[in-house]
Amino acid sequence: MNEPLQVTVQLGPRSYDIRVGEGLLSSCGSAVAGLGNISRVILVTNPTVDALYGDTVRESLEAAPGIESPVATVEIADGEEHKTLATVEGIYDRVLELGGDRNAVVIALGGGVVGDVAGFAAATVLRGLRVVMLPTTLLAQVDSSVGGKTGVNRPQGKNLVGAFHQPSLVLADTACLSTLSGREYSAGLAEVVKHGVVADAELLELLEQKTDAVLARDPAVMSSIVARNCAIKADVVSRDETENGLRRILNFGHTVGHALERLTDYKRYVHGEAVSIGMVAAARVSLQQGACDAAFVERLESLLDSLGLPTSLPAGLDREAVAGAVMHDKKASGDGVVFILTEGAGSCRQQLLDPADIAAAMGDSAAGV
Ligand code: NAD
Ligand code: GLY
């Protein structure tokens, strides 16, 4: 096993490390114990991930000095539809039944759903417990486990209830990528492309040049890509933790992506697929606003396509409905939506737009799907 790569999110006394490498789950116990002063750990996961990695994590935790055995496991149901307050309440109840106190540590083992739900439970139960992220999907490793956004969905839209609660540690074991379905793996690549578009032109080139190695999940290539993405996110979060300005760039493709997820009842697309379609739509809006050229829209579409991602709105989707759903986005106000426009590889800007303009530009991508 190569030495893990390390990135630090610089947030003063709340700074934390992200370690990236193959096999990190089997040594997670000593890393978690290193946080110190732990009364108990509560492992939150879902049945799919538990079956794959639960025992490895429990064995390592239980062998570590300072962590009591057996480790309590709380399983939540698998799927975006379970990213709800009811699921969070189930975690509250288990933590309280177990007699958890302020020195308990929540460990989130799974993808973005487990991380967001367990993170929100940790943020709020007993007025806040430490949380350690053990992200097992590519999307969670490159994006959701870093930066402290936690929360749940409401019928009115995605992630509308939540809290900023930074983890104490993130361990991204890239060996977990080998068991992901092709669909979930590609979905994670959408967030990698997003980081390239908004902040890292070289990352986009790397994805274009090494598409085969990326699709083959080459361990060395993927460890370095995951760490590079964590570094991009760590830099943005360090400069704007609670999204008052700069951090909004990480929402590129998400305004339309979230609307699409909601309009299709979270069933038709996984998050990264909706973001992929949303990024192409956002690039078209950018073209219409004069921020990028047509060649960049084509380049983005072609890269996403080569990574196995959808790029077009579903045929028959009512554009007025998209405009309406866009107004439910957290970033919307009475004046419009703060939209992230791409200016080409590695550069973007924010602009207040009327949802009708967004829907109109998207029409160009709706044909022939
Ligand atoms: P997910 O958590 O639903 O995981 C996808 C599927 O993969 C699930 O069925 C899961 O059980 C399974 N799985 C997880 N790890 C596996 C592995 N190693 N091998 C095999 N199967 C595995 O989906 P996701 O794409 O990881 O996360 C999407 C969620 O993340 C959305 O709710 C989105 O809103 C959220 N998100 C949050 C942030 C943030 O900053 N907090 C950022 C981006 C996305
Ligand atoms: N995924 C966007 C953010 O964390 O800000």
Coordinates of N, CA and C in Angstrom, one line a residue, residues 44-47 74-78 82 87 91 113-114 117-118:
V44 N -22.6 4.7 11.8 CA -23.9 4.8 11.0 C -23.5 4.4 9.6
T45 N -24.3 3.5 9.1 CA -24.1 3.0 7.8 C -25.4 2.5 7.2
N46 N -25.4 1.9 6.0 CA -26.6 1.2 5.5 C -26.3 -0.2 5.2
P47 N -27.3 -1.0 5.0 CA -27.1 -2.5 4.8 C -26.1 -2.9 3.7
V74 N -25.6 1.6 13.8 CA -26.9 2.1 13.5 C -27.1 2.0 12.0
E75 N -27.9 1.1 11.5 CA -28.2 1.0 10.1 C -29.3 1.8 9.6
I76 N -29.1 2.7 8.6 CA -30.3 3.4 8.0 C -30.6 2.8 6.7
A77 N -31.8 3.0 6.2 CA -32.2 2.4 4.9 C -31.4 3.0 3.8
D78 N -31.1 2.2 2.8 CA -30.3 2.7 1.6 C -31.2 3.5 0.7
H82 N -34.6 8.0 1.6 CA -34.5 7.9 3.1 C -33.7 9.0 3.7
T87 N -35.4 9.5 9.3 CA -34.2 8.7 9.5 C -33.2 9.4 10.5
I91 N -31.7 7.9 14.3 CA -30.3 8.0 14.8 C -30.2 8.6 16.2
V113 N -25.4 10.0 1.0 CA -26.7 10.0 1.8 C -26.4 9.7 3.3
V114 N -25.6 8.6 3.5 CA -25.2 8.3 4.9 C -24.4 9.5 5.5
V117 N -26.9 12.5 6.3 CA -27.8 12.2 7.3 C -27.1 12.0 8.7
A118 N -26.0 11.2 8.7 CA -25.3 11.0 9.9 C -24.7 12.3 10.4

